[in-house]
mmCIF file with all atom_site columns, C-alpha atoms in Angstrom:
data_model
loop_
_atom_site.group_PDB
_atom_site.id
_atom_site.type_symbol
_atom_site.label_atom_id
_atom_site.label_alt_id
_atom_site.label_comp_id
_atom_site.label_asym_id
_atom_site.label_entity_id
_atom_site.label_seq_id
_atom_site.pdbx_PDB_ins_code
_atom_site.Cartn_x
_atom_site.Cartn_y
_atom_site.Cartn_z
_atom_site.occupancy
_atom_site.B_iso_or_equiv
_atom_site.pdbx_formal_charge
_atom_site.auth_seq_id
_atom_site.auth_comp_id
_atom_site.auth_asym_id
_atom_site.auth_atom_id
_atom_site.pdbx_PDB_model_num
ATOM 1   C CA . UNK A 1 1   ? 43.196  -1.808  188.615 1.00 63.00 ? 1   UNK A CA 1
ATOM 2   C CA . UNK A 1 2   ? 44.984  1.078   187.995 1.00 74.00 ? 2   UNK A CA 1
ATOM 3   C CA . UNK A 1 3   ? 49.053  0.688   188.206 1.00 77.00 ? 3   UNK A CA 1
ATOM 4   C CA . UNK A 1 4   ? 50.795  3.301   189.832 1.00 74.00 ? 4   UNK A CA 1
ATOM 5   C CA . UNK A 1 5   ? 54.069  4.627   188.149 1.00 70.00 ? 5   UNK A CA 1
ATOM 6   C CA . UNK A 1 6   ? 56.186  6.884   189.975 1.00 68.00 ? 6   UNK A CA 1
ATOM 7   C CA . UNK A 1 7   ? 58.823  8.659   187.332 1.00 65.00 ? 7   UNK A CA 1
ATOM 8   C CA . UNK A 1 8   ? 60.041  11.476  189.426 1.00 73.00 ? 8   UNK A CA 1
ATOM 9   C CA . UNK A 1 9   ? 63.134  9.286   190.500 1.00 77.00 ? 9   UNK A CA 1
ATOM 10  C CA . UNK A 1 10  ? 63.202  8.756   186.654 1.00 76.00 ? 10  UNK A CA 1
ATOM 11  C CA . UNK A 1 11  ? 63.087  12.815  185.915 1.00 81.00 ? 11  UNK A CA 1
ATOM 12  C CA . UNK A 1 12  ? 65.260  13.464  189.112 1.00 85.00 ? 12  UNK A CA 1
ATOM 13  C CA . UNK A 1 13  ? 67.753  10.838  187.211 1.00 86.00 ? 13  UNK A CA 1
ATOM 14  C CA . UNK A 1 14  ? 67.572  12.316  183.827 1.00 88.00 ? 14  UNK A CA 1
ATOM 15  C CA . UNK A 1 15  ? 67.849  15.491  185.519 1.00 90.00 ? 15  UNK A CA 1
ATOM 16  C CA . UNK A 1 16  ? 71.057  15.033  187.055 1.00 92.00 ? 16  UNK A CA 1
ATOM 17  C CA . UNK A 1 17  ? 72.377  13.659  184.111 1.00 93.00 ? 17  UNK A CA 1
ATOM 18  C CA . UNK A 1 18  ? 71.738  16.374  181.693 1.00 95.00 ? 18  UNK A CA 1
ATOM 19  C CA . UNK A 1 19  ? 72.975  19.274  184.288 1.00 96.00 ? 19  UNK A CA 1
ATOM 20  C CA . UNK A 1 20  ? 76.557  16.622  184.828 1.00 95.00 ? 20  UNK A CA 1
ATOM 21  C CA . UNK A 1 21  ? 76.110  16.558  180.704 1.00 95.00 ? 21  UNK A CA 1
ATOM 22  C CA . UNK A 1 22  ? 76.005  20.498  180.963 1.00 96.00 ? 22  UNK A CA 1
ATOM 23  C CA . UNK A 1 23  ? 78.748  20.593  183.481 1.00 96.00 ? 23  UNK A CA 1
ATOM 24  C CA . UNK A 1 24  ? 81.174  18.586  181.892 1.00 96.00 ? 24  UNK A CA 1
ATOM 25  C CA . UNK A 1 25  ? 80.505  20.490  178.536 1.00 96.00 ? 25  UNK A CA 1
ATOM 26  C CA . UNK A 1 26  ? 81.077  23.358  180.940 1.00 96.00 ? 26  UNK A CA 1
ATOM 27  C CA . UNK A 1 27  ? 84.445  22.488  181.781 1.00 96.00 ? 27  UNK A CA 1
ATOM 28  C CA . UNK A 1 28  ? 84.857  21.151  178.249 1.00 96.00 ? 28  UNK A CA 1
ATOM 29  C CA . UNK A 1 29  ? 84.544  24.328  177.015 1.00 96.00 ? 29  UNK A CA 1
ATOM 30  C CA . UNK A 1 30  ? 86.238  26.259  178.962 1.00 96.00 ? 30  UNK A CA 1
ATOM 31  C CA . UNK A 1 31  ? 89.200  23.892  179.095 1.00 96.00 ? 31  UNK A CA 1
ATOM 32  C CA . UNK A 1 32  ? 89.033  24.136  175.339 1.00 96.00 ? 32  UNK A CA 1
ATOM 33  C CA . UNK A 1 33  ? 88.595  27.948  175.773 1.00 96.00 ? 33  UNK A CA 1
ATOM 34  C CA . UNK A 1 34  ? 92.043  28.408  177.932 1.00 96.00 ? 34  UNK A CA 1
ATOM 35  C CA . UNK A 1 35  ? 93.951  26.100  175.929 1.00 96.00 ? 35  UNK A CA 1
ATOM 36  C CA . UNK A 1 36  ? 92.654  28.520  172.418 1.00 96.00 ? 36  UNK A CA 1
ATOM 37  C CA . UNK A 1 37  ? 93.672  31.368  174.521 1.00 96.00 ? 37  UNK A CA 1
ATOM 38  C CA . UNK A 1 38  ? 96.950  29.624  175.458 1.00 96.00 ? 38  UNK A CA 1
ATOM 39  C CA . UNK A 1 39  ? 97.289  28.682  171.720 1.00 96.00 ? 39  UNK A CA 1
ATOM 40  C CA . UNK A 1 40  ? 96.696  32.025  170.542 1.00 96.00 ? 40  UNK A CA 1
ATOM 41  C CA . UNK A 1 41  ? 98.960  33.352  173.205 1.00 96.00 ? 41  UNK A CA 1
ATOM 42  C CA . UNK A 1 42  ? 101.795 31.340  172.644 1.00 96.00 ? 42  UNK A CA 1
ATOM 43  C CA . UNK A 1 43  ? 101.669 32.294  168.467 1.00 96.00 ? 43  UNK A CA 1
ATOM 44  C CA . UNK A 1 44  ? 101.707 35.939  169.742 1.00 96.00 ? 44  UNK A CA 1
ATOM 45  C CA . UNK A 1 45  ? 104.803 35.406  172.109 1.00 97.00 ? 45  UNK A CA 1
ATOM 46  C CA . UNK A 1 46  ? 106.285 33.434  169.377 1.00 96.00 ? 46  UNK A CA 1
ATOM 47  C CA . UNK A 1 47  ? 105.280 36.427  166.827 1.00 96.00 ? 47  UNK A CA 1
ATOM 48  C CA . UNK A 1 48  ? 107.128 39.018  169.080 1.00 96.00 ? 48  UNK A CA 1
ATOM 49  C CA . UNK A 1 49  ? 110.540 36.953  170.287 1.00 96.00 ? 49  UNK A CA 1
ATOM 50  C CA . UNK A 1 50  ? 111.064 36.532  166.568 1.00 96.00 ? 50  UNK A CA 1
ATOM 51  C CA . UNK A 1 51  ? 110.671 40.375  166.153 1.00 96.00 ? 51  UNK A CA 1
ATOM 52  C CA . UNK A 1 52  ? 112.775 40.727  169.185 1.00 96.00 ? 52  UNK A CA 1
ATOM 53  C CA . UNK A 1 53  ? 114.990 38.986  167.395 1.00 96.00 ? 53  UNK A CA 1
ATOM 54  C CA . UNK A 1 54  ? 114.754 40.470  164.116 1.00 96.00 ? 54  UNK A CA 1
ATOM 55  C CA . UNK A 1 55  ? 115.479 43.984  165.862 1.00 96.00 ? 55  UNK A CA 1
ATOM 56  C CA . UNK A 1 56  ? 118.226 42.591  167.940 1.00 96.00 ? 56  UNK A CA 1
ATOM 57  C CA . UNK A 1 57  ? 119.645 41.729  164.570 1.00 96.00 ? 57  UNK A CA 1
ATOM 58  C CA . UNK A 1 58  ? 119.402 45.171  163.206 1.00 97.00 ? 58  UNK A CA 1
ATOM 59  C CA . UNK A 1 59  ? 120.725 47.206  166.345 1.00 97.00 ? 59  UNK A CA 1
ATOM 60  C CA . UNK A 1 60  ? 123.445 44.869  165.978 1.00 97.00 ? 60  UNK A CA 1
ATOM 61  C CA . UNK A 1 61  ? 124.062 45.414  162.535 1.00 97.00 ? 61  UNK A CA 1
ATOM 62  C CA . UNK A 1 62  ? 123.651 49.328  163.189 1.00 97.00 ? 62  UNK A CA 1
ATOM 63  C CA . UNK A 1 63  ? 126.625 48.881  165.705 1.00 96.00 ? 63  UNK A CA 1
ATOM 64  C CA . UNK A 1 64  ? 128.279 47.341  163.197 1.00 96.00 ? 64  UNK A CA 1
ATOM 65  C CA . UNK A 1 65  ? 127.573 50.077  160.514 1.00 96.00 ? 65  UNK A CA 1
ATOM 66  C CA . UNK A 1 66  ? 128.329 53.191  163.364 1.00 96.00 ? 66  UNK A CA 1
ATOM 67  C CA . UNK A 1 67  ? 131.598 51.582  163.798 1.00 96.00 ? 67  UNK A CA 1
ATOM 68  C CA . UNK A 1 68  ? 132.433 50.971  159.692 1.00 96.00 ? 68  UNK A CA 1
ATOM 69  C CA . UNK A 1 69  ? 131.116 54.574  159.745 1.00 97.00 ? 69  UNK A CA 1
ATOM 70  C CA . UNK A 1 70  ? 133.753 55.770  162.309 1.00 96.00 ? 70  UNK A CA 1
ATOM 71  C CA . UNK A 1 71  ? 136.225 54.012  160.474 1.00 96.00 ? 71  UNK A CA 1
ATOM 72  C CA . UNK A 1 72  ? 135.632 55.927  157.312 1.00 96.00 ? 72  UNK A CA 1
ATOM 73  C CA . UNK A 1 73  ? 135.581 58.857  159.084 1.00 97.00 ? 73  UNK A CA 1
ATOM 74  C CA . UNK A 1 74  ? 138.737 58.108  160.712 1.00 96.00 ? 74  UNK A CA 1
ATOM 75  C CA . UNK A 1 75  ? 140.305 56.889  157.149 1.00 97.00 ? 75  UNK A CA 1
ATOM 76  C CA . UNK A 1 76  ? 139.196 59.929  155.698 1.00 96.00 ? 76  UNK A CA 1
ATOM 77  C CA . UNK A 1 77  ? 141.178 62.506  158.383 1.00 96.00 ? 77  UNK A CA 1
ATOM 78  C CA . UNK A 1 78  ? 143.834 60.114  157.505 1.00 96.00 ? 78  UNK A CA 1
ATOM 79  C CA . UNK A 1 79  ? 143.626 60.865  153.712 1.00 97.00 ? 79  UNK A CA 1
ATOM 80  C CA . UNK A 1 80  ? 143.080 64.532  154.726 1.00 96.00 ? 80  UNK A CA 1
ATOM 81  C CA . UNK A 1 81  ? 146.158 64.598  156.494 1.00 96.00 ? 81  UNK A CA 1
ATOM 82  C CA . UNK A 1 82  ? 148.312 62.711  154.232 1.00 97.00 ? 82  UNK A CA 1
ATOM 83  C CA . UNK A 1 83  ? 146.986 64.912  150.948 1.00 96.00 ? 83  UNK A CA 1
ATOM 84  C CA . UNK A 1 84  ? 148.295 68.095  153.500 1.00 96.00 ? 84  UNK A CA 1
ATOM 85  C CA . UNK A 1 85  ? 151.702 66.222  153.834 1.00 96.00 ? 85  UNK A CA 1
ATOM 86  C CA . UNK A 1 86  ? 152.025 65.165  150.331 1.00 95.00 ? 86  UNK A CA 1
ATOM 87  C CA . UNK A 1 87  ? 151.155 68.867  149.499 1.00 93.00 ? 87  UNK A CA 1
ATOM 88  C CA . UNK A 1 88  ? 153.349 70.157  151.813 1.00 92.00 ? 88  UNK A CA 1
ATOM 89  C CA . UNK A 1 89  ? 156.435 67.874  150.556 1.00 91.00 ? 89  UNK A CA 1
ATOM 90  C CA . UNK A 1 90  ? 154.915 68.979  146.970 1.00 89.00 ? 90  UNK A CA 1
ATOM 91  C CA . UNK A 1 91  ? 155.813 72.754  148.077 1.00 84.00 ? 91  UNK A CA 1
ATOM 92  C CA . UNK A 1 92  ? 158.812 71.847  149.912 1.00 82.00 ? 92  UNK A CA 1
ATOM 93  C CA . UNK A 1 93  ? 159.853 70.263  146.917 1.00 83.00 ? 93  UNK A CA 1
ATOM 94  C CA . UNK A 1 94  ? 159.416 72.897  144.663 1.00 79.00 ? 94  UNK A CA 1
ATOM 95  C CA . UNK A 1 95  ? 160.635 75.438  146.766 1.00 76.00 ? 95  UNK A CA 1
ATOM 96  C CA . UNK A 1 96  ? 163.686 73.936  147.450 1.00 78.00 ? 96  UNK A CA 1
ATOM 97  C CA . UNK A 1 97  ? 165.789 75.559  144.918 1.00 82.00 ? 97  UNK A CA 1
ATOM 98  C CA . UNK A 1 98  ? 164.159 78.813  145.654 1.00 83.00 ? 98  UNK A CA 1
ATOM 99  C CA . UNK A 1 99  ? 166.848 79.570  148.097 1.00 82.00 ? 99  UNK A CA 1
ATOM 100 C CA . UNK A 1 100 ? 169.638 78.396  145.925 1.00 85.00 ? 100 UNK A CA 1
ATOM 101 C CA . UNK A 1 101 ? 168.053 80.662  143.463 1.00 87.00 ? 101 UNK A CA 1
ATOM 102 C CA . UNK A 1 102 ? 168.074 83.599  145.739 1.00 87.00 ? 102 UNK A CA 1
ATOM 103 C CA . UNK A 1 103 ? 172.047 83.284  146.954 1.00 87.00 ? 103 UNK A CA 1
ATOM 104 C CA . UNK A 1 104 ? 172.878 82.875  143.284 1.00 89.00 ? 104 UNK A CA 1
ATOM 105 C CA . UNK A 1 105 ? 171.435 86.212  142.612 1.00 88.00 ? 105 UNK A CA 1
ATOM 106 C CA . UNK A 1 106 ? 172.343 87.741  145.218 1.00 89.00 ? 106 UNK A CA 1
ATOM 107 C CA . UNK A 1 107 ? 176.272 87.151  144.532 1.00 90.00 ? 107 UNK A CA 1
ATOM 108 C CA . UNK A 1 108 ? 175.500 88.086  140.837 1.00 90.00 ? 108 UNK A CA 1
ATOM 109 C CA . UNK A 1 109 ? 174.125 91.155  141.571 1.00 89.00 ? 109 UNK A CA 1
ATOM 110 C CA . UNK A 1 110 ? 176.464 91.661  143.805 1.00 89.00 ? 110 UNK A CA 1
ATOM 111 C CA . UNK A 1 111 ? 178.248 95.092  142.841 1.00 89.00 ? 111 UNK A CA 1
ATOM 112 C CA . UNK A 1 112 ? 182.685 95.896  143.566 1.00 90.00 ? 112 UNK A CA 1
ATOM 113 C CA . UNK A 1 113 ? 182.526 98.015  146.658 1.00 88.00 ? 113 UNK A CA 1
ATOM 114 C CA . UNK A 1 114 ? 179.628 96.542  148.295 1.00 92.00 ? 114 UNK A CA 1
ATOM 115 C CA . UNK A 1 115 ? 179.179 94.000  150.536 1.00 90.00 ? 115 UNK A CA 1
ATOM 116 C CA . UNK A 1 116 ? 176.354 92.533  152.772 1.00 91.00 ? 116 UNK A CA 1
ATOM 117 C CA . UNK A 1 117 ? 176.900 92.103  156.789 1.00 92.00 ? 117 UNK A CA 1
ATOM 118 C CA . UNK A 1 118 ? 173.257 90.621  157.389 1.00 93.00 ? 118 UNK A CA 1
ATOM 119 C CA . UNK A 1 119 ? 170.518 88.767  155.663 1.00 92.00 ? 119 UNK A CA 1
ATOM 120 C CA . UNK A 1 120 ? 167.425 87.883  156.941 1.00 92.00 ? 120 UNK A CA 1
ATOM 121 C CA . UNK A 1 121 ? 164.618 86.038  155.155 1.00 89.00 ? 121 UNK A CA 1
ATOM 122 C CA . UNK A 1 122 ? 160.612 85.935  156.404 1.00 89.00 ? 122 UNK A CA 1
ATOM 123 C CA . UNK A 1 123 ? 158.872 83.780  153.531 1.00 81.00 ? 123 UNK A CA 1
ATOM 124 C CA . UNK A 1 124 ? 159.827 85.957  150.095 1.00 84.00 ? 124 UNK A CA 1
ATOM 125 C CA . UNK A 1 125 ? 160.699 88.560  152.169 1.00 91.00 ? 125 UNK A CA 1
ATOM 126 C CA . UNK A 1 126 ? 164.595 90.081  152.522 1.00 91.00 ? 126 UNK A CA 1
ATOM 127 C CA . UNK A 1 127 ? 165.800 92.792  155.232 1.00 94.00 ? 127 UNK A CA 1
ATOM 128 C CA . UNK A 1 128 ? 169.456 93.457  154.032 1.00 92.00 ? 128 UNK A CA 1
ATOM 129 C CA . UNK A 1 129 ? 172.104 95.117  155.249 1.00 93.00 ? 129 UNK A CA 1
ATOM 130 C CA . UNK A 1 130 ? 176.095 95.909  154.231 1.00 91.00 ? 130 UNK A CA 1
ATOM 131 C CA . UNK A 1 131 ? 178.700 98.591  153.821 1.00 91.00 ? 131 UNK A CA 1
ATOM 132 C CA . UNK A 1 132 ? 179.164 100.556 150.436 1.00 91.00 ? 132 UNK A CA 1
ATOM 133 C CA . UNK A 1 133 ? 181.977 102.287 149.543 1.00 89.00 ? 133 UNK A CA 1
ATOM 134 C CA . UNK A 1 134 ? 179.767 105.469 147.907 1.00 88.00 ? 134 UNK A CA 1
ATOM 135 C CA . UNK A 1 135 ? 175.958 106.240 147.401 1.00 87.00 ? 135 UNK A CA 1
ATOM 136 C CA . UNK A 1 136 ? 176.609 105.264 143.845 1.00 91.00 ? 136 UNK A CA 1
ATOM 137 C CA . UNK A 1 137 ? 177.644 101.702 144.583 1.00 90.00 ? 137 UNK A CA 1
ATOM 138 C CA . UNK A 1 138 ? 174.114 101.560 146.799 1.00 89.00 ? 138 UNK A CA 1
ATOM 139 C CA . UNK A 1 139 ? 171.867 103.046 143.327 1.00 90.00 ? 139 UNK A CA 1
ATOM 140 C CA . UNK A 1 140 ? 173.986 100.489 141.409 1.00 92.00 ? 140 UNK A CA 1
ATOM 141 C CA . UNK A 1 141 ? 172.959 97.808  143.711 1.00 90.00 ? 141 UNK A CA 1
ATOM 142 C CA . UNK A 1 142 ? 169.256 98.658  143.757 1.00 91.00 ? 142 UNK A CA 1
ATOM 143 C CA . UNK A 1 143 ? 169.104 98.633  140.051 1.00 92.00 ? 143 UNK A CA 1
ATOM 144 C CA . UNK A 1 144 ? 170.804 95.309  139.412 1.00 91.00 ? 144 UNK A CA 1
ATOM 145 C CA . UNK A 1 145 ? 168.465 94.329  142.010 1.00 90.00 ? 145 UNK A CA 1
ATOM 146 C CA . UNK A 1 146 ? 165.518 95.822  140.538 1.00 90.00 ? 146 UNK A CA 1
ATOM 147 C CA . UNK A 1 147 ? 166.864 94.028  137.240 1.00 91.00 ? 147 UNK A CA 1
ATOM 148 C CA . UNK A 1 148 ? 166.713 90.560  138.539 1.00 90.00 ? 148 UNK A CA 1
ATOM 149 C CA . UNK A 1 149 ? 164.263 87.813  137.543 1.00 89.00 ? 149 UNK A CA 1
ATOM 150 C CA . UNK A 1 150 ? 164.361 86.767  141.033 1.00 88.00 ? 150 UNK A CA 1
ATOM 151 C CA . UNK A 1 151 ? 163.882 89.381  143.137 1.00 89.00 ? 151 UNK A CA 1
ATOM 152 C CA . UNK A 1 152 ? 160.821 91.999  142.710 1.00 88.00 ? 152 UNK A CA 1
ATOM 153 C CA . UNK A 1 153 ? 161.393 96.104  143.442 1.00 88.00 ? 153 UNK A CA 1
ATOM 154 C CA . UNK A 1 154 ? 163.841 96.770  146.139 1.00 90.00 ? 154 UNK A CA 1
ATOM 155 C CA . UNK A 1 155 ? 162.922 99.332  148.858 1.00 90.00 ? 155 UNK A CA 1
ATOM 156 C CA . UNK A 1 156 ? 165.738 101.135 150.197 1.00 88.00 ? 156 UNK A CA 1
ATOM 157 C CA . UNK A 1 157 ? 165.332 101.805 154.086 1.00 88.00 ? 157 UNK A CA 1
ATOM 158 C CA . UNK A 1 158 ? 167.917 104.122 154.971 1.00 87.00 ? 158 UNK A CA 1
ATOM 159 C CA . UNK A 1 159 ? 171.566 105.358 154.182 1.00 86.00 ? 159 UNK A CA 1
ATOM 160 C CA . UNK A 1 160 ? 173.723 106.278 156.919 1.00 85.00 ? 160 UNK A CA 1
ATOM 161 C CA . UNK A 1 161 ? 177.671 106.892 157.262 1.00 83.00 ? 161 UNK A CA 1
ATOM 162 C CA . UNK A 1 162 ? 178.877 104.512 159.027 1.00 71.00 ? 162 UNK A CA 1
ATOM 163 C CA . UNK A 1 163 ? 180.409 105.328 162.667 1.00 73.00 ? 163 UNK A CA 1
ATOM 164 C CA . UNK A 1 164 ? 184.141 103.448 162.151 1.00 71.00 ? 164 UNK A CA 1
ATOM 165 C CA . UNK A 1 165 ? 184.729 104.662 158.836 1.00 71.00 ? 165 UNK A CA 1
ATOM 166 C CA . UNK A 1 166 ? 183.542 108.163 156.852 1.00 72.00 ? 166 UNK A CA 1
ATOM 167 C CA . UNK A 1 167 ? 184.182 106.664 153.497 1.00 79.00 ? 167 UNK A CA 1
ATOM 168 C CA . UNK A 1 168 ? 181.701 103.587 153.858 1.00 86.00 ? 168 UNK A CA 1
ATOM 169 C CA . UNK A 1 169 ? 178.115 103.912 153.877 1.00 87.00 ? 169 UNK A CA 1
ATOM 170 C CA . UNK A 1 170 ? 175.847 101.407 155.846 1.00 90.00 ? 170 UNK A CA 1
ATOM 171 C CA . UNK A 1 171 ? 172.706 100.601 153.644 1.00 91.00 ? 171 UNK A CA 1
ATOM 172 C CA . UNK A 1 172 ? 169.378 99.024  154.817 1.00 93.00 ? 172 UNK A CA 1
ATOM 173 C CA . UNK A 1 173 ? 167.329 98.110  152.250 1.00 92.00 ? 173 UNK A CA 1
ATOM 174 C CA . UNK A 1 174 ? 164.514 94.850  151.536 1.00 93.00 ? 174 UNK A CA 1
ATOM 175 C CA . UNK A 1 175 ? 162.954 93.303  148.541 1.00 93.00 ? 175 UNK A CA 1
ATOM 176 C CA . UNK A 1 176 ? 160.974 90.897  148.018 1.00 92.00 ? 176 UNK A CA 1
ATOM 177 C CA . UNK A 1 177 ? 161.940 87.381  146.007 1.00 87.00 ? 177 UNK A CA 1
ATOM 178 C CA . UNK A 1 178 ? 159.792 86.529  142.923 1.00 83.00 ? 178 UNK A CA 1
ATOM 179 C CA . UNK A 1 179 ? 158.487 82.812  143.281 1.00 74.00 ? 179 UNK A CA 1
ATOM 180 C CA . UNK A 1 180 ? 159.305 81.490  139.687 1.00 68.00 ? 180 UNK A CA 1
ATOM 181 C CA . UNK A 1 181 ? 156.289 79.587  137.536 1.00 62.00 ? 181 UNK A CA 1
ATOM 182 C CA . UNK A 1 182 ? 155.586 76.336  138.641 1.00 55.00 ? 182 UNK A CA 1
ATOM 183 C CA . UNK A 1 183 ? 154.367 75.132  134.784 1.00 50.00 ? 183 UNK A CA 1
ATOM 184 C CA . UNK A 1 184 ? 158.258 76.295  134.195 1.00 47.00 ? 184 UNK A CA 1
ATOM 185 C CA . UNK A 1 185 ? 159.869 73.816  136.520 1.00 47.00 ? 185 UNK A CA 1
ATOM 186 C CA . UNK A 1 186 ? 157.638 71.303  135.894 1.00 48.00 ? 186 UNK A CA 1
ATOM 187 C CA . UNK A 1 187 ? 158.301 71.228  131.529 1.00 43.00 ? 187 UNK A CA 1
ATOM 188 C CA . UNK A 1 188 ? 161.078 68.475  131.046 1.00 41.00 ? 188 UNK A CA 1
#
């Protein structure tokens, strides 16, 4: 008596199992694949939002840094423009007496028979203009001139008689004012 077994259901069983057993490590694996690649994704993202971040940070601290840059700039016209003031008050200043100076010497220079009818002044320069009673009193007047700490070399222009009166002379004549030494002024 021989007994029959039939295993093919058996092998068609075992079959089915092991390719469900390969499926489901299949998906297994691939499920564990996407959520690595998910993993690793997200840890990237992460990566570059905090370098977003990091940059945001430093474009916001350039802004920052352009506009404490402007500001020095803008305090530094400033202290341009107030050293040129303070200079300029500095020279007015010191100047100041200059034209004092200038009228005081030019009445004590002043010589009998002369007298001036116009005075004009461009910076240290003079144009004047009077009536002398003689060519003498006009060579008197150019040497005390000429003789003055204040003023430099006078250049007579012209002598004329004048039209009114034959006896008077009408002089033209400019010089130039010395400026005096600062380190002079300054001394106590």
């Amino acid at each position: 008596m021989s007994i029959e077994i039939n295993l093919l259901p058996w092998r068609e069983a075992h079959r089915q199992r092991r390719t469900r057993r390969f499926y489901m490590a299949l998906v297994g694996v691939v499920v564990l694949a996407l959520l690595c690649a998910l993993g690793v994704s997200r840890w990237y993202q992460a990566g570059i939002d905090a370098e977003r971040g990091r940059l945001a940070l430093i474009e916001r601290r350039m802004e920052a840094l352009e506009k404490d840059i402007d500001t020095v700039k803008d305090y530094r016209e400033l202290r341009g423009r107030m050293l040129e003031q303070i200079g300029l008050i500095r020279e007015l200043q010191f100047s100041r007496p200059q034209t004092v100076r200038i009228f005081d010497q030019l009445v004590a220079t002043l010589v009998d028979g002369v007298h001036y009818d116009r005075l004009v002044r461009e910076g240290d320069r003079l144009e004047l203009s009077g009536l002398a009673r003689s060519n003498r009193h006009v060579s008197e007047l150019l040497r005390q001139l000429d003789a003055s700490p204040v003023f430099g070399t006078p250049a007579l222009s012209d002598v004329q008689s004048d039209d009114g009166d034959a006896t008077l002379k009408r002089f033209n004549l400019s010089v130039e004012a010395r400026a005096p030494r600062r380190d002079a002024e300054e001394a106590p």
